[in-house]
GROMACS .gro file of C-alpha atoms in nm:
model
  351
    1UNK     CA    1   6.466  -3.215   9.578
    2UNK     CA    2   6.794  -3.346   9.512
    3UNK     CA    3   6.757  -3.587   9.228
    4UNK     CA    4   7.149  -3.719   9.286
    5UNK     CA    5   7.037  -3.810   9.636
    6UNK     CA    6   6.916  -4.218   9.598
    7UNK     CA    7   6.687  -4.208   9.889
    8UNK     CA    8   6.524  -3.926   9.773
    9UNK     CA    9   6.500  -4.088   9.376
   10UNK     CA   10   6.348  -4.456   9.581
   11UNK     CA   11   6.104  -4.230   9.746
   12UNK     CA   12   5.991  -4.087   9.441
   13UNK     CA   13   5.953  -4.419   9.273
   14UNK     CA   14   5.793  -4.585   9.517
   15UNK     CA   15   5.535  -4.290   9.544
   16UNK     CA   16   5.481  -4.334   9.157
   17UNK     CA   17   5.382  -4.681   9.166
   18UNK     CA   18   5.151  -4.664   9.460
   19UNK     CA   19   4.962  -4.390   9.256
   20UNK     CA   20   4.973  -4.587   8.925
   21UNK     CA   21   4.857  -4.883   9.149
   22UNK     CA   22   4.581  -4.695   9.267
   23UNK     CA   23   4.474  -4.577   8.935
   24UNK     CA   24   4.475  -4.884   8.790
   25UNK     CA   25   4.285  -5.055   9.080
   26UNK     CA   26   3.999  -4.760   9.057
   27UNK     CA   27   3.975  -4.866   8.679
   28UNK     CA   28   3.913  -5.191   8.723
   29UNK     CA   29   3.675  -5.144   8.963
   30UNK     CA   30   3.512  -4.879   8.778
   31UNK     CA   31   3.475  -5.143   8.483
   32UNK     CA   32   3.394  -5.447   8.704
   33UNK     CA   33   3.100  -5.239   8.893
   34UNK     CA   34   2.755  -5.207   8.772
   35UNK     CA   35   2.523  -4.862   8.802
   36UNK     CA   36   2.360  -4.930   9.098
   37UNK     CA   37   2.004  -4.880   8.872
   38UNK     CA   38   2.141  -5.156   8.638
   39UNK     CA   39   1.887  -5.404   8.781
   40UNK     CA   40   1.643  -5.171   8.870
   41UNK     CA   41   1.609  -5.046   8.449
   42UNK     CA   42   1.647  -5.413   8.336
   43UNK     CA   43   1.331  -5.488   8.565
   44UNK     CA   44   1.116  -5.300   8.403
   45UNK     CA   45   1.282  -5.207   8.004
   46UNK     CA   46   1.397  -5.516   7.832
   47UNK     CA   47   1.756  -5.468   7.710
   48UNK     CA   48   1.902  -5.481   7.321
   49UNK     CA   49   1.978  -5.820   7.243
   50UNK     CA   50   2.263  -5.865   6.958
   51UNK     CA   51   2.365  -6.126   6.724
   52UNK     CA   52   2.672  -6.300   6.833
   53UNK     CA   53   2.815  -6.305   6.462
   54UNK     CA   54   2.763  -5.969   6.326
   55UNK     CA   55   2.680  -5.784   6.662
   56UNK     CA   56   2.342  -5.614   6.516
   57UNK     CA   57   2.062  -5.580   6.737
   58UNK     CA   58   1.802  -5.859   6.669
   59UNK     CA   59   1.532  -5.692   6.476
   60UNK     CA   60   1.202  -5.690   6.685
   61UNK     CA   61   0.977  -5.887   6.417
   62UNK     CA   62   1.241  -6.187   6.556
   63UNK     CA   63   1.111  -6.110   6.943
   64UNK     CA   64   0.757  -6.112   7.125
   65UNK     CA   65   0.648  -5.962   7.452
   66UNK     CA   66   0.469  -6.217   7.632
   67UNK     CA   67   0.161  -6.105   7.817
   68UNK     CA   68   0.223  -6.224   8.235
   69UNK     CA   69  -0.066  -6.184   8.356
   70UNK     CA   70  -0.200  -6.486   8.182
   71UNK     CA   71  -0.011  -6.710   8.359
   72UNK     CA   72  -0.065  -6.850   8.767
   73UNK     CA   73   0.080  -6.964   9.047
   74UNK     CA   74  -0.036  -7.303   8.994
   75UNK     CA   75   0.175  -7.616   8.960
   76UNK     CA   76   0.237  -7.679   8.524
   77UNK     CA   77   0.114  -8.017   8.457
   78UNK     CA   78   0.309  -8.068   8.127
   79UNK     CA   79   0.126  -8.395   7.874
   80UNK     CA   80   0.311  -8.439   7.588
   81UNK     CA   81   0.055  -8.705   7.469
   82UNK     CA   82  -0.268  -8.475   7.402
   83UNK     CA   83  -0.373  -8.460   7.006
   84UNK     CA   84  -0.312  -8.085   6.977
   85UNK     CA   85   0.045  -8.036   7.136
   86UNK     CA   86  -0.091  -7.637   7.225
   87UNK     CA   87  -0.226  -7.764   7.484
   88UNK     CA   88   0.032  -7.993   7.649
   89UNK     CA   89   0.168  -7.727   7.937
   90UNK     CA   90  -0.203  -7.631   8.049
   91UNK     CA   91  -0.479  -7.437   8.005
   92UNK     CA   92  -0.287  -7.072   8.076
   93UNK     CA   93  -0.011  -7.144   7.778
   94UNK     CA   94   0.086  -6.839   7.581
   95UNK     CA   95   0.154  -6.958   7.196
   96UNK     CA   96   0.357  -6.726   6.954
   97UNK     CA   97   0.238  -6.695   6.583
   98UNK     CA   98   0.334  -6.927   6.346
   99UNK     CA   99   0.665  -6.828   6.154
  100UNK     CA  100   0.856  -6.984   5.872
  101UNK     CA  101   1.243  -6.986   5.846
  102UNK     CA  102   1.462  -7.058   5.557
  103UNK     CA  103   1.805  -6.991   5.659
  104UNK     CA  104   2.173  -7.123   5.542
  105UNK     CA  105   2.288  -7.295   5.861
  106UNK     CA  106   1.982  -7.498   5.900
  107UNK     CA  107   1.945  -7.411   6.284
  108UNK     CA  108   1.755  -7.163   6.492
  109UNK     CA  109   1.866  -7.009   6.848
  110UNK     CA  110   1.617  -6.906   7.077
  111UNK     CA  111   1.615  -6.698   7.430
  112UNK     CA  112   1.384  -6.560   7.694
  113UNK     CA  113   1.473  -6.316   7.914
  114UNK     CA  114   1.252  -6.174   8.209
  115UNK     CA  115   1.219  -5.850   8.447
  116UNK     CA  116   1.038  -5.740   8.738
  117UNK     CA  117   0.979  -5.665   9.083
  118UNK     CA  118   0.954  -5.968   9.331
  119UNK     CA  119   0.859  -6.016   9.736
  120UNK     CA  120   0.882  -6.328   9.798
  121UNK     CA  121   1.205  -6.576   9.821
  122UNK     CA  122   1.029  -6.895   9.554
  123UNK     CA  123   1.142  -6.901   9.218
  124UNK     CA  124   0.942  -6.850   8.900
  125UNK     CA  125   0.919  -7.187   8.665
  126UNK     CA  126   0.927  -7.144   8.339
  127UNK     CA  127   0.845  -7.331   8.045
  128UNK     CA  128   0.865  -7.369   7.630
  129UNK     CA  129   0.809  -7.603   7.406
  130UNK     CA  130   0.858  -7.564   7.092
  131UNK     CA  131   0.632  -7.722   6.752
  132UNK     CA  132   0.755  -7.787   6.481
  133UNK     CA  133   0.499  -7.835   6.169
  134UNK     CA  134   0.574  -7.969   5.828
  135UNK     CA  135   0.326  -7.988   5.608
  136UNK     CA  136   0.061  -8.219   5.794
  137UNK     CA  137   0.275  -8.367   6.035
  138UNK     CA  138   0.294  -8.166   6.407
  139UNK     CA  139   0.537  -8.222   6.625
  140UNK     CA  140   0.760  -8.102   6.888
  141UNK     CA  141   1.107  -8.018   6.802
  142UNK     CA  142   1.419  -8.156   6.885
  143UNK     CA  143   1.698  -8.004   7.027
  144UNK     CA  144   2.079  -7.903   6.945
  145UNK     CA  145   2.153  -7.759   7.271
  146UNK     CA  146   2.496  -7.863   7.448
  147UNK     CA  147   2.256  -7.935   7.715
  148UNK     CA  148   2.007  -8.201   7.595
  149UNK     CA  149   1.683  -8.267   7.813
  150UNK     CA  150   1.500  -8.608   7.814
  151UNK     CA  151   1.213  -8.384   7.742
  152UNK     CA  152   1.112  -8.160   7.402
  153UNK     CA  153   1.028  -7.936   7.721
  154UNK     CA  154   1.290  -7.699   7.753
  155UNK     CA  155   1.239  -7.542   8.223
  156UNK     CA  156   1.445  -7.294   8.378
  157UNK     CA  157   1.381  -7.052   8.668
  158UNK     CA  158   1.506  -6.783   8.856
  159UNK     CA  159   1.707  -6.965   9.080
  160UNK     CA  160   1.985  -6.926   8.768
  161UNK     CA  161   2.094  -6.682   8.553
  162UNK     CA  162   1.935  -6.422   8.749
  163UNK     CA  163   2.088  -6.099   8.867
  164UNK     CA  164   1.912  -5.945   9.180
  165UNK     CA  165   1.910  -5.582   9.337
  166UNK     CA  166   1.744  -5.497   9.691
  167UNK     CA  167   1.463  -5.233   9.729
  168UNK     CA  168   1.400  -5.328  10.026
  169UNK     CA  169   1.650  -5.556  10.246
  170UNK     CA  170   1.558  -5.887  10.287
  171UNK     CA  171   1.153  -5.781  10.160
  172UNK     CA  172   1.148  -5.736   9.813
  173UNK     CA  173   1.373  -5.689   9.483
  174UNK     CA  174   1.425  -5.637   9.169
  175UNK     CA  175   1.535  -5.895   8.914
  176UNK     CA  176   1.602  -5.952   8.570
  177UNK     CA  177   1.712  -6.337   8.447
  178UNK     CA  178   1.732  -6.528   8.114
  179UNK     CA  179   1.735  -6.849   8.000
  180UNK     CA  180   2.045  -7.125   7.850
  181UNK     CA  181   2.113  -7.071   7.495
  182UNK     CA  182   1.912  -7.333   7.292
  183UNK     CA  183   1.936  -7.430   6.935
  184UNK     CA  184   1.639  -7.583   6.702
  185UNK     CA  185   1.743  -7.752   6.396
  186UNK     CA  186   1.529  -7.611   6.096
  187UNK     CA  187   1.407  -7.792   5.803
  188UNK     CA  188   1.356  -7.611   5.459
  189UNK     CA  189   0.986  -7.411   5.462
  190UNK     CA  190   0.922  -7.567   5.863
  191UNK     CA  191   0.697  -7.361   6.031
  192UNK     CA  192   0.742  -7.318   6.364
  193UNK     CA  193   0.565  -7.210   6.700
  194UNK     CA  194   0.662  -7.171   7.065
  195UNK     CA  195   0.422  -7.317   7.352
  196UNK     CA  196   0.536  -7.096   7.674
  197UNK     CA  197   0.434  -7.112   8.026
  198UNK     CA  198   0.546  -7.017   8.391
  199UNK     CA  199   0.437  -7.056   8.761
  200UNK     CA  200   0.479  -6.763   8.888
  201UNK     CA  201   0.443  -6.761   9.314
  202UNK     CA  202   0.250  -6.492   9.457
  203UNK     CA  203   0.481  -6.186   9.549
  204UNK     CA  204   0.581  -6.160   9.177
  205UNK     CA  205   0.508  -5.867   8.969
  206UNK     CA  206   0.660  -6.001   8.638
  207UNK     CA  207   0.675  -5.670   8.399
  208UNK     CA  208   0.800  -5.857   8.101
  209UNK     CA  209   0.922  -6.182   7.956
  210UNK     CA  210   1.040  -6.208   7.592
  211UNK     CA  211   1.107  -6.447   7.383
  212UNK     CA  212   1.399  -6.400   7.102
  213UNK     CA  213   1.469  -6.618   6.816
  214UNK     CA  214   1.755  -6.566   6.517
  215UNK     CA  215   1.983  -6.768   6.305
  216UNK     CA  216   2.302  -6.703   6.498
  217UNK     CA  217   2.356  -6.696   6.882
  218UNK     CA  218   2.213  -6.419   7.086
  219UNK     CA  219   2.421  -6.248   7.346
  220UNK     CA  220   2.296  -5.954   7.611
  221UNK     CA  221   2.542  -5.726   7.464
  222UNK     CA  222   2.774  -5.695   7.145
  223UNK     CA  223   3.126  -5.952   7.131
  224UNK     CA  224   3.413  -5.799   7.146
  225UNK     CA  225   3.701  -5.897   6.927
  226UNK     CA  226   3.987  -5.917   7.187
  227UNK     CA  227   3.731  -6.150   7.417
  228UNK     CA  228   3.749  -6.393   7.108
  229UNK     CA  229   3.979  -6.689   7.028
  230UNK     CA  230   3.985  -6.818   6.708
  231UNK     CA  231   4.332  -6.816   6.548
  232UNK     CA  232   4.454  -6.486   6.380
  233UNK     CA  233   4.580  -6.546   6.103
  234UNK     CA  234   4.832  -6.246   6.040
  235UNK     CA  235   4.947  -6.306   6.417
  236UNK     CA  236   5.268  -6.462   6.271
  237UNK     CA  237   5.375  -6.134   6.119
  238UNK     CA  238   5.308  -5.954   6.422
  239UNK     CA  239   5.568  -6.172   6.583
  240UNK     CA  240   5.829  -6.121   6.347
  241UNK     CA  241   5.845  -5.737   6.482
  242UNK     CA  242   5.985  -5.850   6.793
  243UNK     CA  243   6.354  -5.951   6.578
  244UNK     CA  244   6.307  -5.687   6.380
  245UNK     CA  245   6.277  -5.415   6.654
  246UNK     CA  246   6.614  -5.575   6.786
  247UNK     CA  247   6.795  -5.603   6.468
  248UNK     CA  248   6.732  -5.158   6.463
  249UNK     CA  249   6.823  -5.124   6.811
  250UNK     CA  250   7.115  -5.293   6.777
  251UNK     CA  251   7.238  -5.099   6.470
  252UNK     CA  252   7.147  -4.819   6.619
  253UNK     CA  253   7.315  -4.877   6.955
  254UNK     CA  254   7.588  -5.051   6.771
  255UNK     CA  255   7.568  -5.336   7.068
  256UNK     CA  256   7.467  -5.367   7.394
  257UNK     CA  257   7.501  -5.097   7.645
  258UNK     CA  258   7.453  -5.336   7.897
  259UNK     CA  259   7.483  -5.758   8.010
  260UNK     CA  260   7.238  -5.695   8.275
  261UNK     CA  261   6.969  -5.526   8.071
  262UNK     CA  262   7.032  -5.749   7.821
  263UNK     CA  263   6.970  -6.041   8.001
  264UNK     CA  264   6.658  -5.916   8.197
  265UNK     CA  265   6.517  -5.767   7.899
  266UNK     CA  266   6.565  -6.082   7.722
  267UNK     CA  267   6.382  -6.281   7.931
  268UNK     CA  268   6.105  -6.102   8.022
  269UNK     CA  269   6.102  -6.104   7.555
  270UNK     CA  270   6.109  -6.501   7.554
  271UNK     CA  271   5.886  -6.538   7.813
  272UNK     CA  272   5.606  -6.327   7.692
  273UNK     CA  273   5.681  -6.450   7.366
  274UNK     CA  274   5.574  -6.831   7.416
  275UNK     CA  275   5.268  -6.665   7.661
  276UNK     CA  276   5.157  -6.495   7.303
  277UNK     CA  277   5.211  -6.793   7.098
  278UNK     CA  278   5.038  -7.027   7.350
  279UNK     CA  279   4.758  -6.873   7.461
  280UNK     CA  280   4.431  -6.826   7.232
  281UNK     CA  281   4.241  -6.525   7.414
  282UNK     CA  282   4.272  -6.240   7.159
  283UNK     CA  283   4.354  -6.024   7.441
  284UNK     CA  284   4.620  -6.243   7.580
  285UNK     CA  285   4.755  -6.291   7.286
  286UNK     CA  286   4.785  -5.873   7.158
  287UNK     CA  287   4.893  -5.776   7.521
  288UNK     CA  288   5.174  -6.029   7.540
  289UNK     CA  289   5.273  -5.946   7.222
  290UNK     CA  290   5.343  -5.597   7.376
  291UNK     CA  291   5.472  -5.693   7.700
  292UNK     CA  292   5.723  -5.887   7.510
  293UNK     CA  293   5.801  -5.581   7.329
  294UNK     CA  294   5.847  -5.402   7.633
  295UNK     CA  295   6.129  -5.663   7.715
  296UNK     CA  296   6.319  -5.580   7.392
  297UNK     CA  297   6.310  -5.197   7.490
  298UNK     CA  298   6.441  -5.262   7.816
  299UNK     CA  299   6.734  -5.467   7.687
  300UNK     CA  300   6.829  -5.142   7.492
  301UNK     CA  301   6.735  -4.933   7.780
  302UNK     CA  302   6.504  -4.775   7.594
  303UNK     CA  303   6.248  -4.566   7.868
  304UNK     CA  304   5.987  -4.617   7.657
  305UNK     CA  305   5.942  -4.994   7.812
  306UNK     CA  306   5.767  -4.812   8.037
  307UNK     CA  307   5.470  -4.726   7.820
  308UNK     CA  308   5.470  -4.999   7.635
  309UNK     CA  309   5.464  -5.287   7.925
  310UNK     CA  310   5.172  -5.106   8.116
  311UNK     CA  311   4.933  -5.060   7.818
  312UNK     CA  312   5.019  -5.429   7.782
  313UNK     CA  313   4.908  -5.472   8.122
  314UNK     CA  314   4.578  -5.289   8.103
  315UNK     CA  315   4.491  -5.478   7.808
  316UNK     CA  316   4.516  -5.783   7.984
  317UNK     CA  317   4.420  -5.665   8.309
  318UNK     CA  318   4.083  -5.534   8.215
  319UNK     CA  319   3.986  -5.788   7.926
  320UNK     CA  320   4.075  -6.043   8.211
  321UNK     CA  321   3.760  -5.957   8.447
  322UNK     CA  322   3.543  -5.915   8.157
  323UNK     CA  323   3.657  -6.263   8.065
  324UNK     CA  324   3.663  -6.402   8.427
  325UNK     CA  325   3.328  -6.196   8.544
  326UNK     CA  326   3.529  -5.958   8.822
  327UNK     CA  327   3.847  -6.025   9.030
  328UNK     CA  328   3.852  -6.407   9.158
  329UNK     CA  329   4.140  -6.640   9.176
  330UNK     CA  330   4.133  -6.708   8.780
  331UNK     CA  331   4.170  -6.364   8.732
  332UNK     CA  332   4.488  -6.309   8.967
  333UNK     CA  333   4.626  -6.642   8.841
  334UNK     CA  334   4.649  -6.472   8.465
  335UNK     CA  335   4.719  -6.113   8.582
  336UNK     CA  336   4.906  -6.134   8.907
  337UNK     CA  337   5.256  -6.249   8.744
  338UNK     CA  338   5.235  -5.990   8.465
  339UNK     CA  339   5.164  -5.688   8.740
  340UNK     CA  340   5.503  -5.856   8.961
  341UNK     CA  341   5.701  -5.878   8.671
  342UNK     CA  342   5.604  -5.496   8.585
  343UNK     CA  343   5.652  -5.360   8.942
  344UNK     CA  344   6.027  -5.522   8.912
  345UNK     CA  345   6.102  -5.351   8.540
  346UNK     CA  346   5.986  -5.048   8.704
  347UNK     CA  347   6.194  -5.023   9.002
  348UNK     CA  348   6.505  -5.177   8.820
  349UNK     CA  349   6.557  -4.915   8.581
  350UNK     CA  350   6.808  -4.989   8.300
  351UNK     CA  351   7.162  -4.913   8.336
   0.00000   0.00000   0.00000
């Protein structure tokens, strides 16, 4: 090939970035898809369930296995007036042992999560309560939930929060769900209990429901620091590497080889810039921090822009449908100006 020829050099380019296109589209996906078994293991082995804080597994003696079979297919008639409260969602109500917590933030979270194998199209109803007891007095708790009922009875089904996969089309699946995120406040030496029930329609073959409880929030799998957004605090010094890696270049250059590269690379800097300064999402702000980088490199036409701007990219890309739960409009809205701007930088080399 004759690399003097420009027709031959577009070609070239343009083949590049339909293969790096490709790539990156097959690695999103890749992330974005589930095993096809995902489901069909959660239906039948409960998963690890993590602190949201410190991102240990919750230790089992904080979660019980709650027998099914107990429960029916019968309507819950819930009576929040009856003497003993352990008997206010009916006759078939599974109650956990009595526990005491002493903890520093003065609050307990607590989730269920479910699995099994299901033929028939009605939801399972579940229900807790949960009873709080200090010293004589027996009562059920109130809640701290961002979602307050006008019950102590906390209901959800599988109608929400309920992921789904076919065994056999449009006859039979499995599933595996799990409840809101709800928070108990917890008074010094309290002991508390959980009152649980369900209606369970015929067709079901519940293998498990579980019941979690632990100081902190409980997530289905561990946080991930660039998912987060609370301030970081040495993110000001990262920013002052942007002059800094200028201020070299330009010694070393001793100027500006170019107006034009100066002017694109400037802007794509600024830009970026504010995007890192405004935005909150660790992963936004890290990989705009590097796509601003990028634009500093290209003003010096330095080739390594290159690198830089499409790990950039990738950071944000993939973080992005973590964030956003797969590729929807939220997800091009963040991504699709970064991947324009990128395409451009790569076909208009510096000079």
């Amino acid at each position: 090939m004759n690399v003097k020829n420009p027709q031959a050099i577009l070609r070239l380019k343009i083949v590049i970035i339909v293969l790096i296109s490709f790539l990156i589209l097959i690695s999103l996906i890749l992330i974005s898809c589930h095993p096809q078994g995902k489901v069909e293991k959660l239906s039948t082995t409960p998963p690890v369930l993590y602190d949201a804080l410190t991102n240990q597994p919750i230790p089992t003696t904080q979660q019980w296995l709650i027998p099914v079979n107990q429960f029916s297919s019968n309507a819950i008639e819930t009576n929040l007036k009856l003497t003993e409260l352990s008997k206010s969602l009916g006759e078939h109500a599974w109650l956990s042992p009595s526990s005491t917590f002493n903890n520093q933030s003065s609050q307990l979270h607590f989730y269920l999560d479910f699995g099994g194998q299901q033929s028939s199209r009605k939801d399972a109803e579940f229900y807790v309560l949960p009873i709080c007891t200090n010293g004589t007095l027996t009562q059920a708790c109130t809640s701290l939930s961002l979602q307050p009922t006008s019950t102590p009875i906390f209901n959800f089904n599988t109608a929400n929060n309920t992921e789904y996969q076919a065994i056999q089309t449009n006859q039979s699946w499995h599933f595996y769900g799990h409840s809101d995120a709800y928070v108990l406040p917890v008074i010094h030496s309290q002991q508390l209990q959980f009152l649980v029930n369900a209606q369970i329609p015929t067709g079901y073959q519940n293998t498990w429901l579980r019941l979690s409880i632990n100081e902190n929030p409980i997530t289905p799998k561990p946080s991930s620091f660039f998912l987060g957004r609370n301030k970081l605090t040495y993110f000001p010094f990262l920013l002052l590497f942007i002059p800094l890696l200028a201020a070299y270049l330009y010694r070393m250059d001793k100027g500006f080889q170019s107006y034009r590269n100066l002017s694109i690379g400037l802007l794509v800097c600024i830009l970026f810039a504010i995007h890192s300064v405004i935005w909150d999402l660790h992963y936004m702000v890290l990989g705009c921090l590097l796509l601003s980088l990028a634009g500093v490199l290209y003003a010096f036409a330095r080739s390594l822009y290159r690198l830089v701007y499409g790990i950039g990219a990738l950071i944000i890309a993939g973080y992005a449908q973590q964030f956003y739960n797969g590729f929807n409009s939220a997800f091009l809205m963040q991504t699709g100006l970064i991947f324009l701007i990128g395409i451009g930088l790569f076909f208009r080399t510096p000079d």
